[in-house]
Amino acid sequence: MQHDKVLILDFGSQYTQLIARRVRELNIYSEIHPFNKIPSTLEDYKAVILSGSPFSVRGDAALHPDLSEIRTKKPLLGVCYGAQYLAHFSGGEVAPSNTREYGRANLSFIKADEGFFDNVSVGSQVWMSHSDTIKQLPNNAVLLASTNDVENAAYKIDGEQTFAIQFHPEVYHSTDGKQILENFLVNIAGLTQDWTPDSFVEETVEAIQEKVGNDKVVLGLSGGVDSTVAAVLLNKAIGKNLYCIFVNNGLLRKNEFESVLNQYEGMGLNVKGVDASQRFLDALKGIEDPEKKRKAIGNAFIEVFDDEAHKLEDVKWLAQGTIYPDVIESVSATGGPSATIKSHHNVGGLPDFMKLKIVEPLRAIFKDEVRRVGATLGIDSELLGRHPFPGPGLGIRILGDITAEKVRILQEVDAIFINGLKKWGLYDKVWQAGAMLLPVNSVGVMGDERTYEKCVALRAVESTDGMTADWVNLPYEFLQKTSNDIINKVKGVNRVVYDISSKPPATIEWE
């Protein structure tokens, strides 16, 4: 199938992939390319969006793309850095803001006759994230919107289909951001909205068949949404040539190894369970640094899959349930300048000794898109509704070194917390929840005895994509009951705290 395409030029913002996600929510196909690697086949794209960036247009390291084949020739939207770039290099002025402009703001003025802000009202909330500001608009510019603190919040270049906004329409907190993108892409640029989960399944199955052919593929299942959807998608494409392996890395939730194997019964997948828990614990012995732990877990996964792949004849591919947020936070998906936040065990390729090529059918989509694709594939809604769980498992929820005893403690705590959310009808109101075992002991009193035991932190967030998240205001009664149950039932814990930080500035996981 052929779709209208949007080209998103990446200037290194951690929000760049969110732009792609919002565009896809409009059922419009989008691709991201580095600002300095503009595709030669520009005729394939009907509109272009310039992303934000951690850089300043005023600095020596300013990212300077050649837009000569885009500007005036295609509808163009600059976001944050993109807006400042268009202003700075078109006769406007960009200067440091008197105050760092971060967080929520409200539109105080809208010019309504340009179509860009159709169905958007004065007072609409937008999300700012910049330290520079546009002091003077570029030549031939028309002011489209302001906030109380940012006069030049949006503008248009007269005589062109070139628009620019200082705020981020792609983030959840810009309440009419999706409407603004739709106004630009559909009403102004004229793109067709025909990219859907059904079309994604059809095209991905065809792409897998073309890429893999009759080769055998081994896939690591985790029991989560991503790997399950990847498995069903691959199974639809290659059937009996897919071999699924579920590894117990010793860092799973309580009883998860058995329950995950049971859930795949009847799904038509060829699944083998491998208990490698001691191997992972040995690899992690004495390691405290979060990045080193992630690398150790990743290396152990590779070794296990290499061993298991050798037990199968003629396996040539390793499939993974990698999705966009994994890639974003590890390294730029496109080779652009995005900053690394943390490494993911399933991102970054394979060592030379492992003779398997990689196939990642979900690499280009976000968690909510994965769920919609899973629904299209007929996967049970309860499975699709499972909270995200990190690939390294409890290994990054135990701060400091990892031991079997610490894993036991956290498994017990986690089970009480998650089961409690389900019993209280709160599980489906939370995007992700988990417990963290902290590397500190605190004084407590149990009966007439003084204790000096572990502290655990409970974490529950609401989100749509994992890129931004707010902590969930769980009922005090639930927190009280959960805390009492943990302290009374889990030997080794005498204190429970609740994490009330949002992302950003914090991350969802603690490591």
XYZ file of N, CA and C in Angstrom, residues 319-478:
480
model
N 14.436 -12.632 16.619
C 13.378 -11.620 16.649
C 13.295 -11.010 18.040
N 12.997 -9.725 18.103
C 12.873 -9.029 19.378
C 11.656 -8.110 19.357
N 11.113 -7.875 20.541
C 9.944 -7.011 20.671
C 10.309 -5.563 20.915
N 11.428 -5.127 20.386
C 11.896 -3.747 20.551
C 10.856 -2.756 20.023
N 10.563 -1.710 20.816
C 9.670 -0.650 20.363
C 10.393 0.691 20.445
N 9.752 1.736 19.938
C 10.390 3.046 19.823
C 10.992 3.591 21.122
N 10.264 3.592 22.245
C 10.868 4.150 23.462
C 12.172 3.475 23.859
N 12.302 2.163 23.633
C 13.563 1.476 23.905
C 14.696 2.114 23.112
N 14.414 2.352 21.851
C 15.432 2.874 20.947
C 15.776 4.318 21.289
N 14.745 5.113 21.564
C 14.960 6.528 21.862
C 15.889 6.694 23.046
N 15.643 5.928 24.110
C 16.374 6.137 25.350
C 17.749 5.473 25.331
N 18.013 4.648 24.339
C 19.326 4.015 24.238
C 20.254 4.805 23.335
N 19.732 5.159 22.157
C 20.513 5.903 21.171
C 19.538 6.344 20.104
N 19.860 7.415 19.407
C 18.962 7.886 18.367
C 18.652 6.784 17.380
N 17.374 6.627 17.079
C 16.955 5.566 16.156
C 17.456 5.800 14.745
N 17.814 7.038 14.447
C 18.126 7.373 13.067
C 19.561 7.823 12.867
N 20.375 7.733 13.899
C 21.740 8.200 13.771
C 21.884 9.686 13.989
N 20.818 10.329 14.464
C 20.845 11.760 14.748
C 21.504 12.043 16.083
N 21.398 13.262 16.575
C 22.147 13.674 17.757
C 21.425 13.469 19.083
N 20.366 12.664 19.139
C 19.620 12.495 20.382
C 20.513 12.001 21.511
N 20.257 12.503 22.702
C 21.070 12.125 23.858
C 20.653 10.768 24.392
N 21.633 10.010 24.899
C 21.350 8.718 25.502
C 20.868 8.914 26.934
N 19.718 8.347 27.298
C 19.211 8.401 28.661
C 19.626 7.149 29.416
N 19.414 5.983 28.804
C 19.820 4.724 29.413
C 19.855 3.657 28.332
N 20.582 2.583 28.597
C 20.684 1.497 27.639
C 19.562 0.486 27.859
N 19.139 -0.148 26.791
C 18.147 -1.213 26.889
C 18.785 -2.514 26.410
N 18.431 -3.606 27.101
C 19.105 -4.878 26.824
C 18.846 -5.388 25.422
N 17.768 -4.949 24.780
C 17.409 -5.471 23.462
C 17.687 -4.471 22.347
N 18.557 -3.501 22.608
C 18.881 -2.502 21.597
C 20.384 -2.450 21.411
N 20.813 -2.397 20.171
C 22.241 -2.175 19.935
C 22.927 -3.250 19.127
N 22.168 -4.241 18.642
C 22.790 -5.242 17.791
C 23.349 -6.419 18.563
N 24.011 -7.307 17.848
C 24.526 -8.545 18.411
C 26.036 -8.631 18.209
N 26.734 -9.368 19.096
C 28.178 -9.546 18.906
C 28.473 -10.423 17.691
N 29.710 -10.331 17.222
C 30.084 -11.053 16.008
C 29.948 -12.562 16.151
N 30.175 -13.076 17.388
C 30.157 -14.533 17.530
C 28.756 -15.116 17.344
N 27.742 -14.276 17.488
C 26.374 -14.771 17.338
C 25.955 -14.581 15.891
N 25.755 -15.659 15.210
C 25.548 -15.624 13.763
C 24.074 -15.459 13.390
N 23.351 -14.658 14.163
C 21.941 -14.423 13.876
C 21.715 -12.976 13.437
N 20.883 -12.825 12.431
C 20.449 -11.496 12.030
C 19.216 -11.109 12.846
N 18.942 -9.809 12.947
C 17.857 -9.338 13.807
C 16.647 -8.917 12.986
N 15.452 -9.302 13.463
C 14.204 -8.811 12.906
C 13.387 -8.239 14.062
N 12.950 -6.986 13.902
C 12.226 -6.277 14.964
C 10.954 -5.655 14.374
N 9.877 -6.405 14.332
C 8.671 -5.933 13.630
C 7.983 -4.743 14.280
N 8.278 -4.458 15.562
C 7.590 -3.375 16.269
C 8.490 -2.178 16.522
N 9.665 -2.170 15.966
C 10.667 -1.149 16.270
C 10.198 0.276 15.980
N 9.260 0.438 15.078
C 8.840 1.776 14.656
C 7.598 2.290 15.359
N 7.054 1.542 16.337
C 5.787 1.978 16.934
C 5.863 2.036 18.454
N 4.943 2.818 19.028
C 4.892 3.034 20.460
C 3.963 2.032 21.138
N 4.003 2.038 22.480
C 3.260 1.046 23.255
C 1.767 1.062 22.945
N 1.161 2.236 22.860
C -0.271 2.273 22.584
C -0.570 1.748 21.182
N 0.335 1.998 20.245
C 0.166 1.448 18.900
C 0.298 -0.066 18.912
N 1.222 -0.574 19.727
C 1.396 -2.024 19.844
C 0.091 -2.666 20.312
N -0.553 -2.039 21.288
C -1.818 -2.585 21.794
C -2.898 -2.568 20.718
N -2.953 -1.504 19.932
C -3.956 -1.444 18.864
C -3.681 -2.504 17.801
N -2.406 -2.720 17.486
C -2.045 -3.782 16.538
C -2.413 -5.139 17.115
N -2.155 -5.332 18.414
C -2.511 -6.595 19.062
C -4.002 -6.861 19.008
N -4.810 -5.827 19.207
C -6.254 -5.987 19.119
C -6.660 -6.386 17.706
N -6.019 -5.785 16.719
C -6.292 -6.143 15.322
C -5.954 -7.607 15.055
N -4.914 -8.103 15.742
C -4.501 -9.500 15.573
C -5.353 -10.465 16.394
N -6.277 -9.942 17.198
C -7.174 -10.794 17.972
C -6.612 -11.287 19.292
N -5.580 -10.638 19.814
C -5.001 -11.040 21.095
C -5.924 -10.620 22.227
N -6.020 -11.464 23.255
C -6.917 -11.229 24.385
C -6.661 -9.863 25.025
N -7.738 -9.133 25.333
C -7.623 -7.779 25.866
C -6.947 -7.745 27.233
N -7.120 -8.803 28.032
C -6.477 -8.828 29.348
C -4.961 -8.874 29.212
N -4.475 -9.637 28.245
C -3.036 -9.701 28.012
C -2.532 -8.365 27.473
N -3.291 -7.753 26.564
C -2.881 -6.474 26.000
C -2.898 -5.361 27.040
N -3.665 -5.544 28.091
C -3.768 -4.537 29.132
C -2.712 -4.651 30.209
N -1.799 -5.612 30.087
C -0.745 -5.758 31.090
C 0.136 -4.519 31.136
N 0.541 -4.161 32.351
C 1.455 -3.030 32.493
C 2.790 -3.340 31.810
N 3.471 -2.329 31.298
C 4.842 -2.540 30.820
C 5.722 -3.040 31.959
N 6.667 -3.905 31.611
C 7.625 -4.423 32.592
C 8.995 -4.378 31.927
N 9.990 -3.803 32.581
C 11.292 -3.617 31.917
C 11.951 -4.928 31.531
N 12.643 -4.936 30.408
C 13.347 -6.136 29.965
C 14.301 -6.689 31.006
N 15.094 -5.832 31.683
C 15.986 -6.339 32.733
C 15.254 -6.753 33.997
N 13.931 -6.602 33.998
C 13.129 -7.066 35.119
C 13.452 -6.365 36.425
N 13.414 -7.127 37.512
C 13.668 -6.566 38.837
C 15.125 -6.151 39.010
N 15.960 -6.489 38.043
C 17.370 -6.134 38.126
C 17.599 -4.635 38.171
N 16.675 -3.854 37.589
C 16.812 -2.400 37.643
C 15.833 -1.790 38.639
N 15.179 -2.644 39.422
C 14.338 -2.164 40.512
C 14.953 -2.505 41.872
N 16.084 -3.179 41.823
C 16.895 -3.396 43.015
C 18.092 -2.477 42.890
N 18.104 -1.408 43.635
C 19.193 -0.441 43.535
C 20.417 -0.985 44.256
N 21.555 -0.916 43.577
C 22.765 -1.513 44.134
C 22.952 -2.927 43.623
N 23.759 -3.721 44.345
C 24.048 -5.077 43.886
C 22.831 -5.981 44.058
N 22.835 -7.082 43.318
C 21.690 -7.988 43.282
C 22.071 -9.332 43.896
N 21.226 -9.814 44.801
C 21.397 -11.146 45.393
C 20.060 -11.872 45.323
N 20.106 -13.173 45.485
C 18.876 -13.972 45.462
C 17.918 -13.539 46.567
N 18.464 -13.162 47.721
C 17.612 -12.737 48.835
C 16.918 -11.417 48.519
N 17.623 -10.488 47.887
C 17.000 -9.219 47.511
C 15.906 -9.436 46.464
N 16.149 -10.352 45.541
C 15.128 -10.672 44.544
C 13.887 -11.232 45.232
N 14.100 -12.135 46.202
C 12.965 -12.721 46.932
C 12.141 -11.631 47.609
N 12.836 -10.716 48.302
C 12.136 -9.646 49.006
C 11.299 -8.822 48.037
N 11.909 -8.408 46.930
C 11.202 -7.534 45.996
C 10.063 -8.266 45.299
N 10.236 -9.546 45.003
C 9.149 -10.312 44.398
C 7.928 -10.339 45.311
N 8.171 -10.533 46.607
C 7.062 -10.570 47.568
C 6.379 -9.201 47.649
N 7.175 -8.146 47.725
C 6.624 -6.792 47.804
C 5.821 -6.468 46.552
N 6.401 -6.757 45.395
C 5.760 -6.471 44.115
C 4.427 -7.206 43.993
N 4.400 -8.472 44.426
C 3.173 -9.270 44.326
C 2.057 -8.659 45.178
N 2.396 -8.198 46.375
C 1.388 -7.576 47.236
C 0.858 -6.295 46.586
N 1.756 -5.495 46.036
C 1.376 -4.223 45.413
C 0.506 -4.439 44.181
N 0.960 -5.264 43.245
C 0.233 -5.465 41.985
C -1.098 -6.169 42.227
N -1.097 -7.209 43.053
C -2.353 -7.911 43.352
C -3.329 -6.994 44.070
N -2.797 -6.107 44.912
C -3.658 -5.153 45.592
C -4.309 -4.181 44.619
N -3.538 -3.705 43.632
C -4.113 -2.825 42.611
C -5.266 -3.513 41.887
N -5.106 -4.796 41.598
C -6.162 -5.540 40.905
C -7.382 -5.709 41.801
N -7.172 -6.051 43.072
C -8.291 -6.264 43.995
C -9.079 -4.983 44.231
N -8.405 -3.858 44.241
C -9.068 -2.583 44.507
C -9.606 -1.925 43.229
N -9.479 -2.606 42.079
C -9.966 -2.065 40.818
C -9.159 -0.893 40.306
N -7.883 -0.845 40.677
C -7.023 0.274 40.301
C -6.045 -0.072 39.178
N -5.869 -1.359 38.895
C -4.830 -1.797 37.965
C -4.993 -1.153 36.594
N -6.212 -1.142 36.060
C -6.438 -0.618 34.715
C -6.433 0.907 34.669
N -6.387 1.558 35.831
C -6.305 3.011 35.892
C -4.857 3.486 35.958
N -3.935 2.528 36.018
C -2.504 2.809 36.130
C -1.820 2.327 34.856
N -0.904 3.132 34.315
C -0.185 2.724 33.093
C 0.944 1.754 33.431
N 1.649 2.007 34.521
C 2.734 1.121 34.944
C 2.928 1.263 36.450
N 3.162 0.138 37.100
C 3.382 0.150 38.546
C 4.447 -0.870 38.907
N 5.145 -0.608 39.991
C 6.171 -1.543 40.458
C 6.746 -1.061 41.773
N 7.589 -1.876 42.343
C 8.243 -1.548 43.613
C 9.751 -1.531 43.414
N 10.429 -0.661 44.156
C 11.883 -0.541 44.100
C 12.464 -0.892 45.470
N 13.492 -1.711 45.476
C 14.188 -2.045 46.721
C 15.379 -1.111 46.857
N 15.362 -0.282 47.892
C 16.378 0.753 48.043
C 17.602 0.223 48.797
N 18.776 0.771 48.505
C 20.019 0.281 49.119
C 20.282 0.924 50.482
N 19.206 1.091 51.255
C 19.345 1.682 52.597
C 18.535 0.868 53.597
N 19.031 0.797 54.819
C 18.290 0.218 55.919
C 17.830 1.336 56.841
N 16.714 1.138 57.485
C 16.227 2.147 58.421
C 15.789 1.475 59.711
N 15.760 2.261 60.766
C 15.383 1.746 62.076
C 13.868 1.616 62.168
N 13.422 0.537 62.763
C 12.006 0.327 62.989
C 11.785 -0.396 64.301
N 10.519 -0.525 64.669
C 10.156 -1.249 65.889
C 9.053 -2.226 65.551
N 9.281 -3.486 65.823
C 8.274 -4.526 65.622
C 8.109 -5.261 66.945
N 6.930 -5.124 67.529
C 6.745 -5.658 68.872
C 7.589 -4.846 69.839
N 8.395 -5.516 70.608
C 9.289 -4.834 71.544
C 10.718 -4.808 71.038
N 10.906 -5.203 69.758
C 12.257 -5.311 69.235
C 12.570 -4.190 68.246
N 13.800 -3.767 68.282
C 14.305 -2.799 67.320
C 14.708 -3.547 66.056
N 14.320 -2.996 64.874
C 14.704 -3.612 63.606
C 15.558 -2.631 62.805
N 16.331 -3.174 61.913
C 17.160 -2.369 61.014
C 17.104 -3.050 59.656
N 16.042 -2.716 58.892
C 15.727 -3.478 57.686
C 15.526 -2.566 56.478
N 15.157 -3.181 55.363
C 15.105 -2.495 54.078
C 13.907 -1.559 53.944
N 14.082 -0.572 53.061
C 13.018 0.344 52.668
C 12.665 0.066 51.210
N 11.375 0.029 50.899
C 10.936 -0.137 49.517
C 10.118 1.078 49.099
N 10.225 1.422 47.822
C 9.454 2.532 47.254
C 8.455 1.976 46.255
N 7.205 2.379 46.383
C 6.174 1.997 45.427
C 6.057 3.091 44.371
N 5.822 2.679 43.128
C 5.764 3.628 41.999
C 4.566 3.261 41.133
N 3.694 4.236 40.855
C 2.570 4.034 39.937
C 2.404 5.304 39.123
N 2.373 5.165 37.798
C 2.294 6.330 36.928
C 1.183 6.166 35.901
N 0.698 7.311 35.436
C -0.238 7.332 34.314
C 0.463 7.968 33.126
N 0.264 7.392 31.950
C 0.929 7.861 30.742
C 0.205 7.293 29.546
N 0.575 7.749 28.370
C 0.059 7.152 27.140
C 1.166 6.524 26.312
N 2.417 6.882 26.595
C 3.499 6.440 25.735
C 4.801 6.158 26.465
N 4.877 6.495 27.747
C 6.108 6.269 28.498
C 7.130 7.381 28.355
N 6.889 8.324 27.454
C 7.834 9.409 27.269
C 7.634 10.499 28.310
N 6.390 10.746 28.672
C 6.067 11.607 29.799
C 5.113 10.832 30.693
N 5.146 11.120 31.988
C 4.302 10.375 32.925
C 4.075 11.189 34.188
N 2.872 11.065 34.748
C 2.545 11.668 36.036
C 2.308 10.560 37.056
N 2.673 10.823 38.311
C 2.399 9.843 39.360
C 0.900 9.789 39.624
N 0.440 8.618 40.011
C -0.988 8.393 40.221
C -1.337 8.661 41.682
N -2.389 9.411 41.889
C -2.849 9.727 43.237
C -3.686 8.557 43.763
N -3.011 7.499 44.215
C -3.695 6.310 44.734
C -4.370 6.650 46.063
N -5.508 6.018 46.346
C -6.221 6.308 47.595
C -5.350 6.037 48.825
N -5.461 6.919 49.811
C -4.697 6.728 51.044
C -5.011 5.383 51.695
N -6.282 4.991 51.621
C -6.674 3.715 52.253
C -5.951 2.541 51.604
N -5.812 2.616 50.265
C -5.095 1.543 49.568
C -3.621 1.538 49.956
